[in-house]
CSV table of C-alpha atoms in Angstrom, one decimal:
chain,number,residue,atom,x,y,z
N,1,ALA,CA,-8.6,-16.5,27.7
N,2,MET,CA,-10.5,-14.9,24.8
N,3,HIS,CA,-13.9,-16.7,23.5
N,4,GLU,CA,-13.9,-17.5,19.7
N,5,GLY,CA,-14.8,-14.4,17.2
N,6,HIS,CA,-14.2,-11.8,20.2
N,7,VAL,CA,-12.5,-8.6,18.6
N,8,VAL,CA,-10.9,-6.5,21.4
N,9,SER,CA,-12.1,-3.2,21.6
N,10,ALA,CA,-9.9,-0.3,22.2
N,11,GLN,CA,-10.9,0.8,26.1
N,12,GLU,CA,-10.7,-3.4,26.7
N,13,LEU,CA,-7.2,-3.0,24.9
N,14,THR,CA,-6.3,0.1,27.4
N,15,GLU,CA,-6.9,-2.0,30.6
N,16,PHE,CA,-5.1,-5.2,29.1
N,17,LEU,CA,-2.1,-3.1,28.7
N,18,GLN,CA,-2.5,-1.2,32.5
N,19,PRO,CA,0.1,-3.7,34.1
N,20,LEU,CA,2.4,-2.7,31.7
N,21,PHE,CA,2.5,1.6,32.9
N,22,THR,CA,2.7,0.3,36.7
N,23,GLN,CA,5.3,-2.3,36.7
N,24,SER,CA,9.2,-1.9,37.6
N,25,SER,CA,10.2,-2.1,34.2
N,26,ARG,CA,9.5,1.6,32.8
N,27,ASN,CA,10.9,0.9,29.6
N,28,LEU,CA,8.7,0.1,26.5
N,29,VAL,CA,9.4,-1.5,22.7
N,30,LEU,CA,6.8,-1.6,19.9
N,31,PHE,CA,7.6,-3.1,17.2
N,32,LEU,CA,4.7,-1.7,14.5
N,33,GLN,CA,4.5,-3.5,10.8
N,34,ASP,CA,2.2,-2.6,8.3
N,35,ARG,CA,-0.5,-5.7,8.5
N,36,LEU,CA,-0.1,-8.9,10.9
N,37,SER,CA,-2.5,-11.2,11.9
N,38,ILE,CA,-2.8,-14.2,14.0
N,39,ASP,CA,-3.0,-16.7,11.8
N,40,ASP,CA,0.4,-15.9,10.2
N,41,PHE,CA,1.8,-16.9,12.4
N,42,THR,CA,0.0,-20.9,11.6
N,43,TYR,CA,0.1,-20.2,7.9
N,44,PHE,CA,3.6,-19.3,7.4
N,45,SER,CA,5.1,-22.8,9.6
N,46,GLU,CA,6.0,-25.8,9.0
N,47,SER,CA,2.7,-27.2,9.3
N,48,TYR,CA,2.3,-26.0,5.6
N,49,GLY,CA,5.8,-26.6,4.3
N,50,ASN,CA,7.3,-23.6,4.8
N,51,LYS,CA,10.6,-22.8,6.7
N,52,ASN,CA,9.2,-20.6,10.2
N,53,PRO,CA,10.1,-17.3,9.9
N,54,PHE,CA,9.5,-16.3,13.2
N,55,GLN,CA,13.0,-18.4,14.9
N,56,ASN,CA,13.7,-16.0,18.2
N,57,GLU,CA,11.9,-17.5,20.9
N,58,ILE,CA,11.1,-14.3,23.4
N,59,LEU,CA,7.8,-14.7,23.4
N,60,GLN,CA,9.2,-18.1,25.7
N,61,SER,CA,11.7,-16.8,27.6
N,62,SER,CA,9.5,-13.6,28.9
N,63,PRO,CA,8.3,-14.7,32.7
N,64,SER,CA,4.8,-13.2,31.8
N,65,SER,CA,2.7,-12.8,28.0
N,66,LEU,CA,-0.3,-11.9,26.3
N,67,VAL,CA,-1.8,-12.7,23.3
N,68,LEU,CA,-5.0,-11.1,21.7
N,69,PRO,CA,-6.1,-13.1,18.8
N,70,ALA,CA,-8.1,-10.5,16.9
N,71,VAL,CA,-7.5,-6.1,18.2
N,72,ASP,CA,-10.1,-3.5,16.7
N,73,SER,CA,-8.1,-2.1,13.7
N,74,LYS,CA,-9.3,1.6,15.2
N,75,ALA,CA,-7.6,0.4,18.8
N,76,THR,CA,-4.5,-0.8,16.7
N,77,LYS,CA,-4.1,2.9,14.6
N,78,TYR,CA,-4.6,4.8,17.7
N,79,LEU,CA,-2.0,3.0,20.0
N,80,LEU,CA,1.3,4.9,19.3
N,81,SER,CA,-2.0,8.2,20.8
N,82,ILE,CA,-3.1,5.5,24.1
N,83,LEU,CA,0.5,4.8,25.4
N,84,GLN,CA,2.0,8.2,25.1
N,85,GLU,CA,-1.3,9.2,26.8
N,86,SER,CA,-0.7,7.0,30.1
N,87,ARG,CA,2.5,7.9,30.5
N,88,ASP,CA,4.6,10.7,30.1
N,89,TRP,CA,7.5,8.6,28.1
N,90,LYS,CA,10.5,9.8,26.3
N,91,LEU,CA,9.4,9.0,23.0
N,92,THR,CA,12.4,7.5,20.2
N,93,ASN,CA,11.7,6.1,16.7
N,94,VAL,CA,14.2,3.3,16.2
N,95,THR,CA,15.2,3.7,12.5
N,96,ASN,CA,18.7,2.6,11.7
N,97,LEU,CA,18.0,-0.1,14.4
N,98,ASN,CA,20.8,0.3,15.4
N,99,VAL,CA,19.9,0.3,19.5
N,100,SER,CA,23.5,0.6,20.6
N,101,GLN,CA,23.6,4.3,19.8
N,102,LEU,CA,20.5,5.2,21.8
N,103,GLU,CA,21.1,7.1,25.5
N,104,VAL,CA,18.2,5.0,27.8
N,105,ASN,CA,17.9,6.8,31.3
N,106,ALA,CA,16.7,3.9,33.4
N,107,SER,CA,15.1,6.8,35.8
N,108,ASN,CA,12.7,7.7,33.2
N,109,PRO,CA,10.3,5.9,31.3
N,110,ASN,CA,11.3,5.0,27.6
N,111,LEU,CA,9.3,4.2,24.3
N,112,LEU,CA,11.1,2.8,21.5
N,113,VAL,CA,9.0,2.4,18.6
N,114,VAL,CA,10.8,0.1,15.5
N,115,GLN,CA,9.1,0.8,12.1
N,116,LEU,CA,9.5,-2.7,10.6
N,117,GLN,CA,9.7,-3.2,6.7
N,118,PRO,CA,6.6,-3.7,4.7
N,119,LEU,CA,5.6,-6.9,3.6
N,120,ALA,CA,5.4,-7.4,0.0
N,121,SER,CA,1.9,-6.7,-1.4
N,122,GLY,CA,-0.1,-8.3,-4.6
N,123,LEU,CA,3.5,-10.3,-4.7
N,124,LYS,CA,4.2,-14.3,-4.5
N,125,GLU,CA,3.5,-15.6,-0.9
N,126,ILE,CA,7.3,-16.5,-1.0
N,127,SER,CA,7.7,-13.1,-0.9
N,128,THR,CA,6.1,-12.0,2.3
N,129,LEU,CA,7.5,-15.0,3.8
N,130,GLU,CA,11.0,-13.4,3.2
N,131,ALA,CA,9.4,-10.1,4.7
N,132,ILE,CA,8.3,-11.3,7.4
N,133,ALA,CA,11.5,-13.6,8.5
N,134,GLU,CA,13.6,-9.9,8.3
N,135,ASN,CA,11.3,-8.7,10.6
N,136,ASP,CA,11.7,-11.3,13.0
N,137,LYS,CA,15.3,-11.0,12.8
N,138,ILE,CA,15.4,-7.5,13.1
N,139,ILE,CA,13.4,-7.3,16.4
N,140,GLY,CA,16.2,-10.6,17.5
N,141,ARG,CA,18.7,-8.1,17.4
N,142,VAL,CA,16.7,-5.5,19.0
N,143,THR,CA,16.2,-7.1,21.9
N,144,MET,CA,19.0,-8.7,22.2
N,145,ASP,CA,21.1,-5.8,22.4
N,146,LEU,CA,18.9,-4.5,25.3
N,147,GLN,CA,19.1,-7.7,27.1
N,148,GLU,CA,22.6,-7.8,26.8
N,149,ARG,CA,23.2,-3.6,28.2
N,150,GLY,CA,21.0,-5.0,31.1
N,151,ILE,CA,18.1,-3.0,30.3
N,152,HIS,CA,14.4,-4.4,31.2
N,153,PHE,CA,11.8,-4.2,29.0
N,154,SER,CA,8.5,-5.4,27.5
N,155,VAL,CA,7.5,-5.8,24.1
N,156,ILE,CA,4.5,-5.0,22.1
N,157,TYR,CA,4.0,-6.9,18.6
N,158,THR,CA,1.7,-5.4,16.5
N,159,ALA,CA,0.4,-3.9,13.3
N,160,VAL,CA,-1.4,-1.6,11.7
N,161,ARG,CA,-3.9,-3.2,10.2
N,162,PRO,CA,-4.8,-7.2,10.0
N,163,SER,CA,-3.2,-9.2,6.8
N,164,ARG,CA,-6.2,-11.6,6.7
N,165,ILE,CA,-10.3,-10.4,7.1
N,166,SER,CA,-12.3,-13.2,8.6
N,167,ARG,CA,-15.8,-12.9,7.4
N,168,ARG,CA,-17.9,-11.6,9.9
N,169,THR,CA,-21.4,-13.1,11.4
N,170,ASP,CA,-22.6,-10.1,12.9
N,171,VAL,CA,-22.6,-8.2,9.3
N,172,VAL,CA,-23.8,-10.7,7.3
N,173,THR,CA,-27.0,-9.3,7.3
N,174,GLU,CA,-26.7,-5.8,6.7
N,175,LEU,CA,-26.4,-4.2,3.0
N,176,ARG,CA,-23.5,-4.3,1.1
N,177,ARG,CA,-23.2,-0.5,0.6
N,178,GLN,CA,-22.8,-0.5,4.4
N,179,LEU,CA,-20.0,-2.9,4.1
N,180,MET,CA,-18.2,-1.0,1.3
N,181,ALA,CA,-18.2,2.0,3.1
N,182,ALA,CA,-17.0,0.4,6.4
N,183,LYS,CA,-14.5,-1.1,4.4
N,184,GLU,CA,-13.4,2.0,2.2
N,185,GLU,CA,-13.8,3.8,6.2
N,186,ASP,CA,-11.7,1.5,8.1
N,187,SER,CA,-8.7,1.3,5.4
N,188,LEU,CA,-7.6,4.9,5.4
N,189,SER,CA,-6.1,4.4,8.5
N,190,TYR,CA,-4.3,7.5,8.8
N,191,PRO,CA,-4.9,11.4,7.6
N,192,PRO,CA,-3.4,12.3,4.1
N,193,LEU,CA,-0.4,14.3,4.4
N,194,ASN,CA,-0.7,18.3,3.5
N,195,VAL,CA,1.3,21.4,2.9
N,196,THR,CA,-0.4,24.6,3.8
N,197,THR,CA,0.5,28.0,3.2
N,198,GLY,CA,-0.7,30.2,6.0
N,199,ASN,CA,-4.0,28.6,6.8
N,200,HIS,CA,-4.6,27.2,2.9
N,201,THR,CA,-3.7,24.3,1.8
N,202,CYS,CA,-2.0,23.8,-1.9
N,203,ILE,CA,-0.9,19.6,-1.5
N,204,LEU,CA,-2.2,16.7,-0.6
N,205,PHE,CA,-0.6,13.4,-0.4
N,206,TYR,CA,-1.7,10.2,0.7
N,207,ALA,CA,-0.6,6.3,-0.1
N,208,SER,CA,-1.2,3.1,1.5
N,209,ASN,CA,2.4,2.5,0.9
N,210,PHE,CA,6.0,4.6,0.1
N,211,SER,CA,8.5,2.6,-0.7
N,212,LEU,CA,12.1,2.5,-2.1
N,213,LYS,CA,15.0,0.2,-2.7
N,214,ALA,CA,18.1,1.2,-3.3
N,215,SER,CA,20.6,-0.7,-5.4
N,216,SER,CA,18.3,-3.7,-5.7
N,217,SER,CA,19.1,-4.5,-1.5
N,218,VAL,CA,18.4,-1.5,0.6
N,219,LEU,CA,14.7,-1.5,1.2
N,220,ILE,CA,13.8,1.8,2.6
N,221,ASP,CA,10.0,1.9,4.0
N,222,LEU,CA,8.8,5.8,4.4
N,223,THR,CA,5.2,4.6,5.2
N,224,ASN,CA,4.8,5.4,8.6
N,225,ALA,CA,7.6,8.1,8.4
N,226,THR,CA,5.4,10.4,6.4
N,227,PHE,CA,2.0,9.6,7.4
N,228,VAL,CA,1.2,8.3,11.4
N,229,THR,CA,4.7,9.8,12.8
N,230,GLN,CA,5.5,12.6,9.9
N,231,ASN,CA,9.2,12.2,10.4
N,232,VAL,CA,9.8,14.0,7.6
N,233,ASP,CA,10.6,17.7,6.5
N,234,ILE,CA,8.6,19.2,4.0
N,235,SER,CA,9.5,22.9,4.4
N,236,ALA,CA,11.0,23.4,0.8
N,237,SER,CA,7.6,22.5,-0.7
N,238,GLU,CA,6.5,24.9,-3.0
N,239,CYS,CA,2.5,25.8,-4.4
N,240,SER,CA,1.8,28.3,-7.1
N,241,ASP,CA,-0.6,28.5,-9.5
N,242,SER,CA,0.7,26.8,-12.5
N,243,ASN,CA,3.8,24.8,-10.6
N,244,THR,CA,3.9,23.1,-7.2
N,245,THR,CA,7.0,21.2,-5.8
N,246,LEU,CA,6.3,18.3,-3.3
N,247,SER,CA,9.4,18.3,-1.6
N,248,LEU,CA,9.9,15.4,1.2
N,249,LYS,CA,13.1,14.7,3.4
N,250,TYR,CA,14.4,12.4,5.6
N,251,THR,CA,17.3,12.2,7.8
N,252,LYS,CA,18.7,8.8,8.2
N,253,PRO,CA,15.5,6.7,7.1
N,254,VAL,CA,18.3,3.6,6.8
N,255,ASN,CA,22.1,2.7,7.9
N,256,GLY,CA,24.8,4.6,4.9
N,257,ILE,CA,22.1,7.1,4.2
N,258,SER,CA,22.3,10.2,6.0
N,259,SER,CA,19.7,12.1,3.7
N,260,LEU,CA,16.9,11.4,1.7
N,261,GLU,CA,14.9,14.1,-0.4
N,262,ILE,CA,12.2,13.3,-2.8
N,263,ARG,CA,10.3,15.8,-5.1
N,264,PHE,CA,7.5,15.7,-6.7
N,265,LEU,CA,7.0,18.0,-9.3
N,266,MET,CA,3.6,19.0,-10.5
N,267,THR,CA,2.2,21.8,-13.5
N,268,ASN,CA,-1.9,23.1,-14.3
N,269,LYS,CA,-2.0,24.1,-17.8
N,270,PHE,CA,-4.9,25.0,-20.5
N,271,TYR,CA,-4.9,22.7,-23.2
N,272,GLU,CA,-6.9,24.4,-26.1
N,273,GLY,CA,-7.3,21.0,-27.5
N,274,SER,CA,-9.9,20.0,-24.0
N,275,ALA,CA,-10.4,23.5,-23.8
N,276,ARG,CA,-9.6,23.4,-20.6
N,277,LYS,CA,-6.9,23.5,-18.0
N,278,TRP,CA,-5.2,20.2,-16.7
N,279,SER,CA,-2.0,19.2,-13.5
N,280,THR,CA,-0.2,16.6,-14.6
N,281,LEU,CA,2.9,15.4,-12.7
N,282,ASP,CA,5.9,15.3,-14.9
N,283,SER,CA,8.8,14.2,-12.7
N,284,VAL,CA,10.0,12.6,-9.8
N,285,GLU,CA,13.3,13.3,-8.0
N,286,ILE,CA,15.5,11.6,-5.8
N,287,VAL,CA,18.4,13.5,-4.2
N,288,GLN,CA,21.1,11.3,-1.8
N,289,ASP,CA,23.1,12.7,0.8
N,290,GLY,CA,22.5,16.0,-1.2
N,291,VAL,CA,24.7,14.2,-4.6
N,292,LYS,CA,23.3,11.7,-5.7
N,293,PHE,CA,20.5,12.8,-7.9
N,294,ALA,CA,18.0,10.4,-9.8
N,295,THR,CA,15.4,11.8,-12.5
N,296,PHE,CA,12.1,9.9,-13.2
N,297,ASN,CA,9.6,10.5,-15.9
N,298,VAL,CA,6.6,10.4,-15.5
N,299,SER,CA,4.2,8.5,-17.8
N,300,ALA,CA,0.1,8.5,-16.8
N,301,ILE,CA,-0.7,10.8,-14.4
N,302,SER,CA,-2.6,13.7,-15.2
N,303,ALA,CA,-6.2,14.8,-14.1
N,304,PRO,CA,-8.1,18.4,-14.8
N,305,ALA,CA,-7.4,20.5,-12.4
N,306,GLU,CA,-10.0,21.1,-10.1
N,307,TYR,CA,-9.3,17.2,-9.6
N,308,SER,CA,-6.8,15.4,-7.4
N,309,PHE,CA,-5.6,12.0,-9.2
N,310,HIS,CA,-5.5,8.6,-7.8
N,311,CYS,CA,-4.0,5.1,-8.5
N,312,GLN,CA,-3.3,1.7,-7.2
N,313,LEU,CA,-0.1,0.9,-8.2
N,314,VAL,CA,2.5,3.8,-8.8
N,315,GLY,CA,6.6,2.2,-9.4
N,316,THR,CA,9.1,1.9,-11.9
N,317,SER,CA,7.5,-1.8,-13.0
N,318,ASN,CA,6.8,-2.3,-15.9
N,319,LEU,CA,3.2,-4.2,-14.7
N,320,TYR,CA,2.4,-0.8,-13.2
N,321,PRO,CA,-0.3,1.3,-14.6
N,322,ALA,CA,1.1,4.5,-14.3
N,323,ARG,CA,4.7,4.5,-13.9
N,324,LEU,CA,8.1,6.5,-13.2
N,325,VAL,CA,10.7,5.9,-16.3
N,326,PRO,CA,14.1,6.5,-15.1
N,327,SER,CA,15.3,9.6,-17.5
N,328,ASN,CA,19.8,9.0,-15.6
N,329,GLU,CA,21.8,6.5,-14.8
N,330,GLU,CA,21.4,7.6,-11.2
N,331,ALA,CA,17.7,7.1,-11.4
N,332,LYS,CA,18.5,3.1,-12.4
N,333,ASN,CA,19.8,2.4,-9.0
N,334,TRP,CA,16.4,2.7,-7.4
N,335,ASP,CA,13.0,1.3,-7.2
N,336,VAL,CA,10.1,2.8,-6.4
N,337,PHE,CA,6.7,1.6,-4.9
N,338,ILE,CA,4.0,3.3,-4.4
N,339,SER,CA,0.0,2.2,-3.3
N,340,LYS,CA,-2.8,3.4,-3.8
N,341,LEU,CA,-1.6,6.7,-4.2
N,342,GLN,CA,-3.6,10.1,-4.5
N,343,ILE,CA,-2.1,13.4,-5.0
N,344,GLN,CA,-3.8,16.6,-5.2
N,345,GLY,CA,-1.8,19.9,-6.2
N,346,PHE,CA,-4.3,22.6,-7.3
N,347,ASN,CA,-7.7,24.0,-6.3
N,348,ILE,CA,-8.5,22.5,-2.7
N,349,ILE,CA,-10.9,23.1,-1.5
N,350,ASN,CA,-11.9,22.6,3.3
N,351,ASN,CA,-8.6,20.7,3.1
N,352,GLN,CA,-10.2,17.5,1.0
N,353,PHE,CA,-9.5,15.7,-1.8
N,354,SER,CA,-11.3,16.8,-5.2
N,355,TYR,CA,-13.2,13.7,-7.2
N,356,ALA,CA,-10.3,11.1,-8.5
N,357,SER,CA,-9.2,10.8,-11.7
N,358,ASP,CA,-8.4,7.5,-11.4
N,359,CYS,CA,-5.6,6.3,-13.6
N,360,THR,CA,-7.0,3.2,-15.1
N,361,GLY,CA,-8.6,4.1,-18.4
N,362,PHE,CA,-12.5,3.0,-19.6
N,363,PHE,CA,-11.5,0.1,-21.7
N,364,THR,CA,-9.5,-1.8,-19.6
N,365,PRO,CA,-7.7,-4.7,-20.9
N,366,GLY,CA,-10.5,-7.4,-20.2
N,367,ILE,CA,-13.2,-5.4,-21.8
N,368,TRP,CA,-10.3,-4.9,-24.8
N,369,MET,CA,-10.0,-9.1,-24.9
N,370,GLY,CA,-14.2,-9.1,-24.1
N,371,LEU,CA,-14.9,-6.6,-27.6
N,372,VAL,CA,-11.9,-8.5,-29.7
N,373,THR,CA,-13.4,-12.2,-28.2
N,374,SER,CA,-16.6,-11.3,-29.3
N,375,ILE,CA,-16.2,-9.7,-32.8
N,376,ILE,CA,-14.5,-13.0,-33.6
N,377,LEU,CA,-17.5,-15.2,-32.8
N,378,LEU,CA,-20.0,-12.6,-34.4
N,379,TRP,CA,-17.6,-13.1,-37.3
N,380,ILE,CA,-18.1,-16.9,-37.1
N,381,LEU,CA,-22.0,-16.6,-36.6
N,382,THR,CA,-22.1,-14.3,-39.5
N,383,TYR,CA,-20.0,-16.6,-41.9
N,384,GLY,CA,-22.0,-19.2,-41.2
N,385,ILE,CA,-25.8,-18.1,-41.7
N,386,HIS,CA,-23.9,-16.8,-44.1
N,387,MET,CA,-23.0,-20.3,-46.1
N,388,ILE,CA,-26.3,-21.2,-44.5
N,389,MET,CA,-28.2,-18.9,-47.1
N,390,GLN,CA,-26.1,-20.1,-50.2
N,391,LEU,CA,-27.2,-23.9,-49.6
N,392,THR,CA,-30.1,-24.6,-52.8
N,393,THR,CA,-32.6,-27.4,-52.8
N,394,ASN,CA,-33.1,-29.7,-56.3
N,395,ASN,CA,-35.8,-28.7,-58.5
N,396,ARG,CA,-35.8,-31.4,-60.8
N,397,PHE,CA,-36.5,-35.1,-59.8
N,398,ASP,CA,-36.3,-38.5,-61.3
N,399,ASP,CA,-39.3,-40.2,-62.4
N,400,PRO,CA,-38.3,-44.1,-62.5
N,401,LYS,CA,-41.4,-45.1,-64.8
N,402,GLY,CA,-40.3,-42.4,-67.5
N,403,PRO,CA,-36.7,-41.7,-69.2
N,404,ALA,CA,-33.9,-40.7,-67.3
N,405,LEU,CA,-33.6,-37.4,-66.4
N,406,SER,CA,-30.6,-35.9,-67.8
N,407,VAL,CA,-29.8,-32.6,-66.8
N,408,PRO,CA,-27.1,-30.3,-68.9
N,409,GLN,CA,-23.5,-29.5,-67.4
N,410,THR,CA,-24.9,-25.8,-67.8
N,411,GLU,CA,-26.8,-26.2,-64.9
């Protein structure tokens, strides 16, 4: 039992998990989601008129359970490292969700890490509800397969970061600048992917969400495989002063796809108009199973050669500020979603991103709307003042004691 508002630290989390390392059940399954909070179990339920996405009763059927309402994000960030250091586990990343083909040796401790699909970010709540329901089915399918095989196991269901951040009363009096700095530091939950040539880093790549969708049905989340577990082959990447190619190769990312390669092609050229060099991301290529080749042209992804490039949303949607435009028929079968993209392929110093050139220009749609509205109001005000200034008063008045005033038509 924990008092209200308590946040479990990394040390406390290690102490809570000690029974998992000493009990007879030596198999541990870690279901890892991109974001989750204890409030989601209430919010996405029948209480708010939704169809409860949490259908499997693994928590109720368990002989013992532990629910931690709030855990420090740094503790969950390094949870996999904590588990690996606690015991000599045999680590297995379950990516194709086909547990029946896994060889689990009961004599050795096994740690199965199941990467769940990411929740919809910035979309309607119904999309998030469907994603949670699909993850719940995955959890039920994996645990049911293990039970049918007679394997005793323990389960941890958690996420890399919280989905709902509540206001903390102990930091209200702190400066806003400090709060923003702490929030920005926590948001970078993993280091960027770097490609090195010798001792020199030539490519840096980071994204908070890196996902693909094949044929509008198969969702492929590559975030954890790229940045957390780094289960990606970057050996085919190439670097030079004028051309750079970031090659990301994945083996069996989902069922039905044996290999997947994603290439980011960048160039560094001198432009006479600006009298300086600019680095541009010219195209993105997706190669499935070494046969299907999809090519995308890229719009609005460029930066001075000394800078990195950053954009909040990059993908195939028309609503994104930086868009990937399909250039062949195969590319139309793919949907790409990259959030908080930052990439740099030239002039990297101290293995860190340089100053970022953002994809959002100075004149955003909101600024343009404000300018146009202000111009229209100023025009109406000017016209009204001009009409008022044209009004004249009578300079002749009728005297009741004298003859009637006659005003000629010419006046």
